[in-house]
Each structure stands twice: as structure tokens, then as C-alpha cells.
C-alpha positions as protocol buffer text, in pm:
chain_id: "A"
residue {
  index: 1
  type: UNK
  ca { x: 13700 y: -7240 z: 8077 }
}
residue {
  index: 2
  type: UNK
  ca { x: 13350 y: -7230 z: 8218 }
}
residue {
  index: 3
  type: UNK
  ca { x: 13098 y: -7305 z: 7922 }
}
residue {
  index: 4
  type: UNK
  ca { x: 12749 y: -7390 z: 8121 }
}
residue {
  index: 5
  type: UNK
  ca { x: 12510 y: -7105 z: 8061 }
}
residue {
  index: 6
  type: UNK
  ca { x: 12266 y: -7000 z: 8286 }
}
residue {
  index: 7
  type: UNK
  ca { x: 11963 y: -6960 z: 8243 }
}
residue {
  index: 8
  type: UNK
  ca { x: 11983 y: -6553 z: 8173 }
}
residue {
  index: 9
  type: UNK
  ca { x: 12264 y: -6649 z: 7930 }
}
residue {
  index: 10
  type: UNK
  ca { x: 12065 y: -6879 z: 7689 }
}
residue {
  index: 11
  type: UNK
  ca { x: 11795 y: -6616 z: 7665 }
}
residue {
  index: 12
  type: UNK
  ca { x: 12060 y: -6300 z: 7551 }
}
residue {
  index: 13
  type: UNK
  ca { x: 12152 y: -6636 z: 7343 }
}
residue {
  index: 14
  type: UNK
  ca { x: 11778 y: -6620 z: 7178 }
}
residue {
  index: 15
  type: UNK
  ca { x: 11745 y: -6997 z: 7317 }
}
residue {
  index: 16
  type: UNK
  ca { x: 11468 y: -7084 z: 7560 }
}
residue {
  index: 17
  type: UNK
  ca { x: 11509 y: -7432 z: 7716 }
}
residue {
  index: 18
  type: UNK
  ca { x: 11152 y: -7545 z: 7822 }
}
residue {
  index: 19
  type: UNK
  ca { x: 11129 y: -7836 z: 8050 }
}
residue {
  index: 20
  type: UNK
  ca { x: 10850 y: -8132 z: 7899 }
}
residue {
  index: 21
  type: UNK
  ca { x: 10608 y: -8210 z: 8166 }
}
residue {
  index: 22
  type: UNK
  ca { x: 10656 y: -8555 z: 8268 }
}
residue {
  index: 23
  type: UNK
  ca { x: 10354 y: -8754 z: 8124 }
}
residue {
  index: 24
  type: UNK
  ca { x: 10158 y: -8984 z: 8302 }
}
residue {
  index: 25
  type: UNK
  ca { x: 10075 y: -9319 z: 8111 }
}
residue {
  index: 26
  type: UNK
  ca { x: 9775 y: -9256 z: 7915 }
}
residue {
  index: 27
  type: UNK
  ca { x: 9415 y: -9414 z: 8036 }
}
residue {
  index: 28
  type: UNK
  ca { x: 9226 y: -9694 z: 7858 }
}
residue {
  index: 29
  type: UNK
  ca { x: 8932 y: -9661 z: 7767 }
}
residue {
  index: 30
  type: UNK
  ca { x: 8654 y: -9873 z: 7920 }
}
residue {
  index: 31
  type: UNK
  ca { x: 8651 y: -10270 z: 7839 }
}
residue {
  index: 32
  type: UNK
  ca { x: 8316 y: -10300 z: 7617 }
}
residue {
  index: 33
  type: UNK
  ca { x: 8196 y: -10618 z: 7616 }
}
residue {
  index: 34
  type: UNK
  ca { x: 8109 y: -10791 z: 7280 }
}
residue {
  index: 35
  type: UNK
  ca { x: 8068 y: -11103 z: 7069 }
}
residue {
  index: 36
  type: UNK
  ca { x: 8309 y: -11193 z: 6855 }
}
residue {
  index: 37
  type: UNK
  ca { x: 8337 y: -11081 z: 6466 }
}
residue {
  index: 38
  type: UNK
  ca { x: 8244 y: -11410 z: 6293 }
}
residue {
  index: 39
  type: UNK
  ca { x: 8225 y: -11506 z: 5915 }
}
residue {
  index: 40
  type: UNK
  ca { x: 7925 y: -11309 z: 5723 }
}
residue {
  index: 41
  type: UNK
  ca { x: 7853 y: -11711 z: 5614 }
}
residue {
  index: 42
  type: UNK
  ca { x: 7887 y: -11852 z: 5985 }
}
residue {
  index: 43
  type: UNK
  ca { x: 7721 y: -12164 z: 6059 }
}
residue {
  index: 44
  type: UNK
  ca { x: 7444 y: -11969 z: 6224 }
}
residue {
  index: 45
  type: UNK
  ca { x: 7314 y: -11784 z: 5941 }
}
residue {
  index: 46
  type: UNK
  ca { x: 7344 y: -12058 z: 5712 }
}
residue {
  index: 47
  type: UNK
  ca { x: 7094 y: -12236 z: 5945 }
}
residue {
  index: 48
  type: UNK
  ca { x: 6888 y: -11970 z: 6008 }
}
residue {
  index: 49
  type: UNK
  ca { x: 6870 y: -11932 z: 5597 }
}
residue {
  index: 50
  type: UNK
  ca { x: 6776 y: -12310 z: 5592 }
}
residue {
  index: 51
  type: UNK
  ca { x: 6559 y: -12297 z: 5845 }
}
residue {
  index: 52
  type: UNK
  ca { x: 6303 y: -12035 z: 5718 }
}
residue {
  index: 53
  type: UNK
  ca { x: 6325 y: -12203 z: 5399 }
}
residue {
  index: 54
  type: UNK
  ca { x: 6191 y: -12508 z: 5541 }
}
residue {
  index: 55
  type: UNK
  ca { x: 5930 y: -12311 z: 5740 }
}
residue {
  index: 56
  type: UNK
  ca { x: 5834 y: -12141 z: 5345 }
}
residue {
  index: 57
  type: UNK
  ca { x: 5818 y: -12485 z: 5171 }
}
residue {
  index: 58
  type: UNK
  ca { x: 5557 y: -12622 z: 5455 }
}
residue {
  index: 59
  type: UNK
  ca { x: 5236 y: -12570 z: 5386 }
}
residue {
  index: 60
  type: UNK
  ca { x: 5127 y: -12391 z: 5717 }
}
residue {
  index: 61
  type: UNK
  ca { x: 4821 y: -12305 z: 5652 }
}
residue {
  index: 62
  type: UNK
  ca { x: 4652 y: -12608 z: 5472 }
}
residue {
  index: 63
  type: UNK
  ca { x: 4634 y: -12809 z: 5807 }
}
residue {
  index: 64
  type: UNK
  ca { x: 4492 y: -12671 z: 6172 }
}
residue {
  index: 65
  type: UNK
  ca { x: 4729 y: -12934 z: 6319 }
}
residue {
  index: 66
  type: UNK
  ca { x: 5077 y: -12815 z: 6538 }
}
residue {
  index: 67
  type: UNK
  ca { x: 5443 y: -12827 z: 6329 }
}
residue {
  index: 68
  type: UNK
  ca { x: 5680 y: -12883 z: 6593 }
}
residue {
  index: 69
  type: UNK
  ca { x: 6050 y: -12860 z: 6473 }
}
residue {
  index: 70
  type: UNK
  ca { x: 6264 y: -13105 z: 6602 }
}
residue {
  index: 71
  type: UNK
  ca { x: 6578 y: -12965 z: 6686 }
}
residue {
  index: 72
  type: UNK
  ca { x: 6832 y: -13240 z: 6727 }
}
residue {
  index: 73
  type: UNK
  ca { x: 6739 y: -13397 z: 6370 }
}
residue {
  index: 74
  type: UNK
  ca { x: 6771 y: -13069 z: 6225 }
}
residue {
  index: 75
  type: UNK
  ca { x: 7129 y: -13080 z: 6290 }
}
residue {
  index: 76
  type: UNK
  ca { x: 7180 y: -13455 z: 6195 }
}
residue {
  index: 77
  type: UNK
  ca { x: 7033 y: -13342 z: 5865 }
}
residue {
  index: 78
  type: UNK
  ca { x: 7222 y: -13005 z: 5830 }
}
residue {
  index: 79
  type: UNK
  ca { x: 7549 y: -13209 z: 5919 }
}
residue {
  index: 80
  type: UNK
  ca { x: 7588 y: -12932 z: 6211 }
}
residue {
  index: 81
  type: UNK
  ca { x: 7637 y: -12919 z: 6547 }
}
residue {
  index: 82
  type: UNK
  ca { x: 7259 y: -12821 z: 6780 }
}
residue {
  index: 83
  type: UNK
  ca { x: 7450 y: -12492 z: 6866 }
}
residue {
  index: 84
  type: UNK
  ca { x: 7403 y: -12344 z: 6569 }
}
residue {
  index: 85
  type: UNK
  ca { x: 7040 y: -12456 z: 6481 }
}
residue {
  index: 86
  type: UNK
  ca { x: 6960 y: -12361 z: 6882 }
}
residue {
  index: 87
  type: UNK
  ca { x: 7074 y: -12004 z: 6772 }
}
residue {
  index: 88
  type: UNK
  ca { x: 6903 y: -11975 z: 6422 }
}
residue {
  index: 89
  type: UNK
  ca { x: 6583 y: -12081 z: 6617 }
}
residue {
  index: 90
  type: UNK
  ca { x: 6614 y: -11797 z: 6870 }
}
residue {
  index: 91
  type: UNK
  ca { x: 6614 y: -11578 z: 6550 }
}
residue {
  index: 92
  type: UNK
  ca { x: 6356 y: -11721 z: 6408 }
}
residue {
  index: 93
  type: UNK
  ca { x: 6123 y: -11649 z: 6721 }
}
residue {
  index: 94
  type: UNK
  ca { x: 6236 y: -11308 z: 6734 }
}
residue {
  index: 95
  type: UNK
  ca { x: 6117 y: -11305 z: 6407 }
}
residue {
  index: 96
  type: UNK
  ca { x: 5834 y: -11392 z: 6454 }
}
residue {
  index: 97
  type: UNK
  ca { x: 5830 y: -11755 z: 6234 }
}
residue {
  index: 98
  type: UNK
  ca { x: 5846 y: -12015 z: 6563 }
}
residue {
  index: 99
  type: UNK
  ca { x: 5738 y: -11991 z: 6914 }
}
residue {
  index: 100
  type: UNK
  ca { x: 5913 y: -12171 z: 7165 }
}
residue {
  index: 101
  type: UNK
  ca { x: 5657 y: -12392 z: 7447 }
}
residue {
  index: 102
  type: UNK
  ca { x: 5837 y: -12482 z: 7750 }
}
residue {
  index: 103
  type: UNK
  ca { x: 5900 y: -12840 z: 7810 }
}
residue {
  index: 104
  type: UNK
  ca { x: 5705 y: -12870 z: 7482 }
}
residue {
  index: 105
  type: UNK
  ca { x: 5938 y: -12790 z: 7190 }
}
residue {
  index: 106
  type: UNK
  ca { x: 5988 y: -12558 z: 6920 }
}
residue {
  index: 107
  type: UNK
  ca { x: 5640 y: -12517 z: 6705 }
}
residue {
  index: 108
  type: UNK
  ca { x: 5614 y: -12289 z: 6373 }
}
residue {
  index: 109
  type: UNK
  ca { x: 5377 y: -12000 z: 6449 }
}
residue {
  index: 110
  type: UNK
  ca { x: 5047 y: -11990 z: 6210 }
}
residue {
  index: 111
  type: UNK
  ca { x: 4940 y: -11622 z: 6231 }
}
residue {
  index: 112
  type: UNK
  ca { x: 4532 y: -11550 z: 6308 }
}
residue {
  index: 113
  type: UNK
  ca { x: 4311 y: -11378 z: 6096 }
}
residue {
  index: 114
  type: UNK
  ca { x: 4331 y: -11001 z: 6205 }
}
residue {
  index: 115
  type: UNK
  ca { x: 4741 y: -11089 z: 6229 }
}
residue {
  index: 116
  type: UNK
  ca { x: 4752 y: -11153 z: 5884 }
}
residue {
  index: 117
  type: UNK
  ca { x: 4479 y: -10884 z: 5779 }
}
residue {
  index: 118
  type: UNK
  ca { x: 4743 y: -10659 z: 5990 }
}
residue {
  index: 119
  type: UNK
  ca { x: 5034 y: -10758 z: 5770 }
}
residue {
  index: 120
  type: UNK
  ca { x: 4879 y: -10749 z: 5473 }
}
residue {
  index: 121
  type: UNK
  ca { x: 4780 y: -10348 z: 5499 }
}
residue {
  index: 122
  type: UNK
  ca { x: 5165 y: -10325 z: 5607 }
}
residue {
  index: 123
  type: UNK
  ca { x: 5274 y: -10502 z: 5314 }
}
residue {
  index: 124
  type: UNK
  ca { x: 5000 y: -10261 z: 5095 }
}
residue {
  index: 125
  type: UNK
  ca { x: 5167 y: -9927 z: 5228 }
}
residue {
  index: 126
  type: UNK
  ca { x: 5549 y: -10107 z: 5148 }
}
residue {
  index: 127
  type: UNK
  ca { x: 5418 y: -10210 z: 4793 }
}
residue {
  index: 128
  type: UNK
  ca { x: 5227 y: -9926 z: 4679 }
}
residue {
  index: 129
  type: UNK
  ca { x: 5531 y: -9663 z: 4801 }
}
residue {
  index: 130
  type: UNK
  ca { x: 5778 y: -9917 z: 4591 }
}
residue {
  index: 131
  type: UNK
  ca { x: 5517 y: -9858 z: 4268 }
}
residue {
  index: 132
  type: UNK
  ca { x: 5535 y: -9492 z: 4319 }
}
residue {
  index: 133
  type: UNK
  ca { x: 5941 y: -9479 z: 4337 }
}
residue {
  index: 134
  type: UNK
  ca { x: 5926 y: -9769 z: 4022 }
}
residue {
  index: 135
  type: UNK
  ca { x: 5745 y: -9474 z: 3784 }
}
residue {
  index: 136
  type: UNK
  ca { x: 5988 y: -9204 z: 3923 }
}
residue {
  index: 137
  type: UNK
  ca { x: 6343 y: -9393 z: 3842 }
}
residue {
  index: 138
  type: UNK
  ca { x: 6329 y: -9765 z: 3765 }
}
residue {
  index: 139
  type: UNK
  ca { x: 6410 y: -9824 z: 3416 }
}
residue {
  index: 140
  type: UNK
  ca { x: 6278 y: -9917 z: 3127 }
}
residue {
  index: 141
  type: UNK
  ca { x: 6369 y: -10289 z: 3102 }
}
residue {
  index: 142
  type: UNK
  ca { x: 6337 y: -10345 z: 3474 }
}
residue {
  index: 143
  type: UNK
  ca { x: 5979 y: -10245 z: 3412 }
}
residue {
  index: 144
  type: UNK
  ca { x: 5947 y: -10502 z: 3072 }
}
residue {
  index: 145
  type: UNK
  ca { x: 6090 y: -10770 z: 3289 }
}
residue {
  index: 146
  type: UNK
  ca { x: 5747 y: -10744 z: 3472 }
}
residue {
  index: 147
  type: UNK
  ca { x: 5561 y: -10810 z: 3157 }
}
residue {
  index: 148
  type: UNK
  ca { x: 5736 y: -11095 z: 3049 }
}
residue {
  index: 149
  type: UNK
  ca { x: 5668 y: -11283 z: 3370 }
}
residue {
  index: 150
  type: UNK
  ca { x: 5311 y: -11290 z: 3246 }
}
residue {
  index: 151
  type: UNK
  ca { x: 5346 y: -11399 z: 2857 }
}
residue {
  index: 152
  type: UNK
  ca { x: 5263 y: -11755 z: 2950 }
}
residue {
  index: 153
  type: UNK
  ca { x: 4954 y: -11662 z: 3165 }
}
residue {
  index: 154
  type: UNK
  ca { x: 4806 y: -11470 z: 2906 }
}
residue {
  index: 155
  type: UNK
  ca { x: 4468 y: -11628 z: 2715 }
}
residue {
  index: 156
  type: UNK
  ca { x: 4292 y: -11822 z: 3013 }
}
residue {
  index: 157
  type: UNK
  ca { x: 4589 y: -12054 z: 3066 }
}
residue {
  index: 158
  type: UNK
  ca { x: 4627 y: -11942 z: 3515 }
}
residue {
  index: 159
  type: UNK
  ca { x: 4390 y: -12258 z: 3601 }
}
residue {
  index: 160
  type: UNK
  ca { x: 4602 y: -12489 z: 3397 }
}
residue {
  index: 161
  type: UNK
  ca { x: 4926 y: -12415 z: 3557 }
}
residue {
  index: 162
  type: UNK
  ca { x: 4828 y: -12264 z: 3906 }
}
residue {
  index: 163
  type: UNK
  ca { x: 5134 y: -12408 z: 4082 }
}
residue {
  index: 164
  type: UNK
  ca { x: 5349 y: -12232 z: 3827 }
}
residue {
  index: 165
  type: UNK
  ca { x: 5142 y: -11910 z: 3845 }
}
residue {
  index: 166
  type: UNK
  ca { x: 5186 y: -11917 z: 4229 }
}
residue {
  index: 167
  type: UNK
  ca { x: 5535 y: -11882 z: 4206 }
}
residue {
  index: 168
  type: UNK
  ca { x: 5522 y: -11647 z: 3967 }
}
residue {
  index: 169
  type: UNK
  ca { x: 5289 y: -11412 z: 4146 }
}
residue {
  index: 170
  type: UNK
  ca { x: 5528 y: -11409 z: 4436 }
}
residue {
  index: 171
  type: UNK
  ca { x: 5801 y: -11322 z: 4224 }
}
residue {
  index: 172
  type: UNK
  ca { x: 5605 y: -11066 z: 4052 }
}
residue {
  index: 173
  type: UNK
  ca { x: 5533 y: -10881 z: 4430 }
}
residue {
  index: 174
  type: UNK
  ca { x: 5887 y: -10946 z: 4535 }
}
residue {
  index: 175
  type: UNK
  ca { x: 5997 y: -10774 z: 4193 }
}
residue {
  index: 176
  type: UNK
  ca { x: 5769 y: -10478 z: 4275 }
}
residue {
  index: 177
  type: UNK
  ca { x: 5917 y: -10450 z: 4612 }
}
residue {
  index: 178
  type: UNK
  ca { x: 6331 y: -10448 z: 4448 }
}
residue {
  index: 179
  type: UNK
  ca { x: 6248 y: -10221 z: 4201 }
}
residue {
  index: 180
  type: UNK
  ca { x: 6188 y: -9951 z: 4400 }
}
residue {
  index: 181
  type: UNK
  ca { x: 6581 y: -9949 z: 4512 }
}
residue {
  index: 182
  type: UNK
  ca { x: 6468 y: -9807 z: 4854 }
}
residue {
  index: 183
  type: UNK
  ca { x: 6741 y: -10037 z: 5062 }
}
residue {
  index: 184
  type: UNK
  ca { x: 6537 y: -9928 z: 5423 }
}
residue {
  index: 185
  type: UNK
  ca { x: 6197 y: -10041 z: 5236 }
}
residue {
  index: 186
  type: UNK
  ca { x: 6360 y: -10343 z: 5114 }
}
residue {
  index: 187
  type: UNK
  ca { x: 6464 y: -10458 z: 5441 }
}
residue {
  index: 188
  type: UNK
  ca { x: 6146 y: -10376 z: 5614 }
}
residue {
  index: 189
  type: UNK
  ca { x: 5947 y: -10597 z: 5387 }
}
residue {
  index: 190
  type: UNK
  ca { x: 6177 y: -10915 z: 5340 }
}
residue {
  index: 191
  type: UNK
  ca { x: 6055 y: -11079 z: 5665 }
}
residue {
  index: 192
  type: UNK
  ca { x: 5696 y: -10913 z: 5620 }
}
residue {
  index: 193
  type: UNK
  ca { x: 5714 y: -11081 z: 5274 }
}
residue {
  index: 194
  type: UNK
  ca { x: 5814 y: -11443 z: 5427 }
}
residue {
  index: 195
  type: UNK
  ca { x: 5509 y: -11467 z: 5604 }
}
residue {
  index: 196
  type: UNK
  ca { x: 5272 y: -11303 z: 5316 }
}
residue {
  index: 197
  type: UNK
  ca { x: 5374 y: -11556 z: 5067 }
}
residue {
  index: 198
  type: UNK
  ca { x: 5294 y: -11850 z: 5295 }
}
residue {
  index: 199
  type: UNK
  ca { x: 4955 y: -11686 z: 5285 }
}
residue {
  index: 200
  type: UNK
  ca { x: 4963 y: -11632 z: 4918 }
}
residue {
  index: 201
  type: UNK
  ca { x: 5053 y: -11973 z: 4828 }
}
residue {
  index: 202
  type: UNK
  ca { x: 4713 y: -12081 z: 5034 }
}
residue {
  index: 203
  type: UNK
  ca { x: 4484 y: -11797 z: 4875 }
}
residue {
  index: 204
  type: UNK
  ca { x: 4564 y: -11789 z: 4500 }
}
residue {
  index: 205
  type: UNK
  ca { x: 4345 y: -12138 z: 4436 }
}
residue {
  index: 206
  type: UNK
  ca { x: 4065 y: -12010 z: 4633 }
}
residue {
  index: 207
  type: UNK
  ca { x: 3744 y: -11879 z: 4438 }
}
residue {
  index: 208
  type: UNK
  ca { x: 3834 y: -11689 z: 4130 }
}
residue {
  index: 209
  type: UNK
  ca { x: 4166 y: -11519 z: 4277 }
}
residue {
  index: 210
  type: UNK
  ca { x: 4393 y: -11653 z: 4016 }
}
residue {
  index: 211
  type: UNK
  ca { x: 4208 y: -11480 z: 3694 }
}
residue {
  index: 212
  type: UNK
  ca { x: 4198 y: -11213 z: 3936 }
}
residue {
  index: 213
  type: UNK
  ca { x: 4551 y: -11161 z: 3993 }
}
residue {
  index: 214
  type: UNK
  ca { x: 4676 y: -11171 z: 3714 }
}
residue {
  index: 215
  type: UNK
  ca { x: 4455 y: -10927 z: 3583 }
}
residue {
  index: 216
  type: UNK
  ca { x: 4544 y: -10648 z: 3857 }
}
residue {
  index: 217
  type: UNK
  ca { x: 4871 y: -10745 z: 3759 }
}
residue {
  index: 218
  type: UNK
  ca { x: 4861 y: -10665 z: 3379 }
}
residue {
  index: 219
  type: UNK
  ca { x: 4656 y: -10298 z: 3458 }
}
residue {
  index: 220
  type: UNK
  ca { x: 4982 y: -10258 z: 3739 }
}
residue {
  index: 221
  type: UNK
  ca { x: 5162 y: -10300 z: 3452 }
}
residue {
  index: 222
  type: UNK
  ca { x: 5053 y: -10111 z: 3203 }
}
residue {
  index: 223
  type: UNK
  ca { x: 5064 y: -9799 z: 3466 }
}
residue {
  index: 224
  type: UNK
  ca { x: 5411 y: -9916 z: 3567 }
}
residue {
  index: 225
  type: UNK
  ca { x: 5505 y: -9834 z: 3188 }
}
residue {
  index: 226
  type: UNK
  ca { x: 5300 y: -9549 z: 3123 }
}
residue {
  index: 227
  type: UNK
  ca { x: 5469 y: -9402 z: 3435 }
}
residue {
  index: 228
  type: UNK
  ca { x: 5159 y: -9314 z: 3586 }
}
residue {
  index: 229
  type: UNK
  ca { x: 5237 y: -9262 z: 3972 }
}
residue {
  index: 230
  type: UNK
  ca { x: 4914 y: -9238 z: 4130 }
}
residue {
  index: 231
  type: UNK
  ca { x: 4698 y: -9501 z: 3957 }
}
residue {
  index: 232
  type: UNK
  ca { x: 4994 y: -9709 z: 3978 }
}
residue {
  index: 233
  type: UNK
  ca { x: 5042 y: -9679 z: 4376 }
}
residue {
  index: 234
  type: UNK
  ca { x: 4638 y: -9713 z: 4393 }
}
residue {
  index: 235
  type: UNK
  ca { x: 4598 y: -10011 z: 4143 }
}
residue {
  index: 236
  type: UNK
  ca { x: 4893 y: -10194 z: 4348 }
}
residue {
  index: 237
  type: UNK
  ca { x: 4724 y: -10066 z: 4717 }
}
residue {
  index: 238
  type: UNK
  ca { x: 4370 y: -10181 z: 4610 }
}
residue {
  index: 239
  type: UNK
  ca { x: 4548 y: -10547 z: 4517 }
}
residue {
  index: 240
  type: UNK
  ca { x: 4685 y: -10609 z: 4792 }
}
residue {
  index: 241
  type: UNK
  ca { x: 4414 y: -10488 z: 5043 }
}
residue {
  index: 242
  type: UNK
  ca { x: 4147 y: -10726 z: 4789 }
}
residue {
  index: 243
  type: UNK
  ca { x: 4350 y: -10978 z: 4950 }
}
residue {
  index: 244
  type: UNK
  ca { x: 4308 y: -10869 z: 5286 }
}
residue {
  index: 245
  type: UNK
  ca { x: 3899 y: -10851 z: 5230 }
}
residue {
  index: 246
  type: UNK
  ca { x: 3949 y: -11189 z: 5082 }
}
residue {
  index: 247
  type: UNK
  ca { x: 4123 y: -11310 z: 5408 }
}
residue {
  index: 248
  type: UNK
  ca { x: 3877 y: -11193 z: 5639 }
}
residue {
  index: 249
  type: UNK
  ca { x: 3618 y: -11313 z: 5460 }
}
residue {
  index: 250
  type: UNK
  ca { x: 3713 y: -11624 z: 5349 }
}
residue {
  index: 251
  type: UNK
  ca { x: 4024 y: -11791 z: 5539 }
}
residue {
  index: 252
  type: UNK
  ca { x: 3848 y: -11993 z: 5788 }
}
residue {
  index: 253
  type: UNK
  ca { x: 4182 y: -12222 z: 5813 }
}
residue {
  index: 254
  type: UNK
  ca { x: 4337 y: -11916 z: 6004 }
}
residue {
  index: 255
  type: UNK
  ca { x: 4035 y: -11901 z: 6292 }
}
């Protein structure tokens, strides 16, 4: 008995035999080249962390003279290999922290007057934005915290414990800046930032800045709490640009 069916069979049968195309192996996509995934706490960003640390804790700005940054004892004392440290460095000049001289070395960069005057209106548009979005949706004890950096300063007591204020008032701006829970305008001003409080640190002591400060500070403040938006973007605008005017017309280190 014959029991192949052609093909006119299997369709009276309701069956339709459809040959699959024979496929054709499927095409890669194009090599990309890039660097390999490493550990968010790689040896390279924990230099580049130490590094600009040391660069902070220098006082740049007290002395006209050259910092060079010598890049072999840097890794003796980080217990690292120079690969590392030779890549943090690269950062770092991207970033605007060292300058590289041929045949020279690796110096840290000390910014010029209108530079600094330049970052410091940068830094007053950044701060003054964070105090508007502070009175619009920080909270209420995020806002007290603010005040309570203060209590010790109160009552003519700034002179007597300027290093301790200084470090204060650069918490106090860095606060302003994390309170506004903006992540982009966080980011923007944390290298911004690294420079200004080098310059802070030199300024604060000079004339009466100090009772000055913390003064601006305390009216911030109280604006911060009442939840006034505009005097509290202008009162934190006109601080930080005071320090600009102060810088242009007093920071003859930076000439």
C-alpha cells in the first residue's frame, strides 16, 4: 500500500507542509572597544580621593611659591603602585586641581584673581538655586541642623575659635548645597566647591569677614525657616558675591 501523499493530498487533508528557510548564521554586532569594568573602590579612585585631599589640607594660597607633587613618593606613602597615582593625577588635571610641566613635574594649580572671582559667581548661582529648592521641600530638622552649627559662635566668640569657625563655615555652604536634593546641582558644585573652600579657608581671617559671616549666615537662616524663597536665594547670592568683591579687592596673594 502506497501511503506518501502528495502534495494536493495533504491539502484535501487540511495540512499544509511549509518548508523553513534555511537560516544563515546570525551577524555580530560590531567589536566596541572599552576599558574594563573595575571595582567602584579601585585603586585609582582611592588615590584620586587621597590626592585632592592632600591638595585641600595645603594651604595654597598662603605662599606665592610652586607645590610640585612628587609622584613616586606618593605611592611609597600610599603603599601603591605609580600606576595608579599616574592615573588619579591625570584626573586631577582634568579637573582642574594640578597642571602637568613637561620635563618639570606635576605642580598644584593656584587659580588667579578673575579665575576665582569667576568661580565664585558660579558657586553664587549653584547656592542661591539650592536656598530656593531648601524653602520649597527640605524639612524641618534639616533646616534646624543649620542653626545648631552656629550655637557656639553666637555672643562674639568667631575670633576666639576662627580655625573651628572655618570649618564650620564650609560645612555650613556644603550643607546649603545637599539640602537642596538636586543630584545634577550637587554634582556640578562638588569640584567647584573643592577649589572655593581652599579660598575660604584663606579669606575668613582677613579684615572683619568672620563677624561677617556668620552674621549673613544667621539672617540665611532665619529665611531658611521662615520659608521665605526670595530673600532667602538673595541673602545667600549677596554672601557669596561679598566674597567675590572681597577677592578682587583684597587677595593680592592670588596676583
Amino acid at each position: 500500500m502506497n501511503t506518501s501523499m502528495s502534495s494536493s493530498d495533504n491539502d484535501r487533508a487540511g495540512l499544509r507542509i511549509e518548508r523553513s528557510p534555511q537560516r544563515s548564521a546570525p551577524e555580530l554586532p560590531p567589536r566596541v572597544g572599552v576599558d574594563p569594568i573595575t571595582p567602584p573602590a579601585s585603586f585609582k579612585s582611592k588615590a584620586y580621593a587621597a590626592l585632592k585631599d592632600v591638595i585641600v589640607s595645603m594651604d595654597v594660597y598662603r605662599s606665592r611659591s610652586d607645590i610640585r607633587l612628587d609622584e613616586r613618593r606618593l605611592a611609597l606613602e600610599f603603599g601603591i603602585s605609580r600606576t595608579p597615582v599616574r592615573e588619579a593625577m591625570a584626573q586631577l588635571e582634568r579637573d582642574g586641581f594640578v597642571r602637568s610641566v613637561p620635563r618639570r613635574g606635576i605642580y598644584v594649580v593656584r587659580k588667579t584673581r578673575c579665575e576665582v572671582i569667576e568661580m565664585i559667581t558660579a558657586w553664587a548661582a549653584l547656592e542661591s538655586m539650592a536656598a530656593r529648592l531648601i524653602t520649597q521641600s527640605a524639612s524641618g530638622e534639616e533646616i534646624a541642623s543649620l542653626r545648631r552649627m552656629f550655637a557656639t559662635f553666637e555672643g562674639g566668640e568667631v575670633a576666639a575659635k576662627l580655625d573651628e569657625y572655618s570649618e564650620v563655615n564650609i560645612e555650613f555652604h556644603q550643607a546649603i548645597i545637599r539640602m537642596s536634593h538636586n543630584r545634577v546641582l550637587i554634582d556640578l558644585a562638588e569640584n567647584l566647591f573643592t577649589h572655593m573652600r581652599m579660598i575660604r579657608r584663606k579669606t575668613i581671617g582677613e579684615k572683619d569677614r568672620a563677624d561677617r559671616s556668620i552674621r549673613d549666615h544667621l539672617h540665611i537662616i532665619e529665611a531658611l525657616e521662615a520659608r521665605d524663597t526670595a530673600r532667602a536665594e538673595e541673602l545667600v547670592r549677596a554672601h557669596a558675591l561679598g566674597l567675590a568683591d572681597h577677592v578682587a579687592k583684597y587677595a593680592d596673594c592670588l596676583d
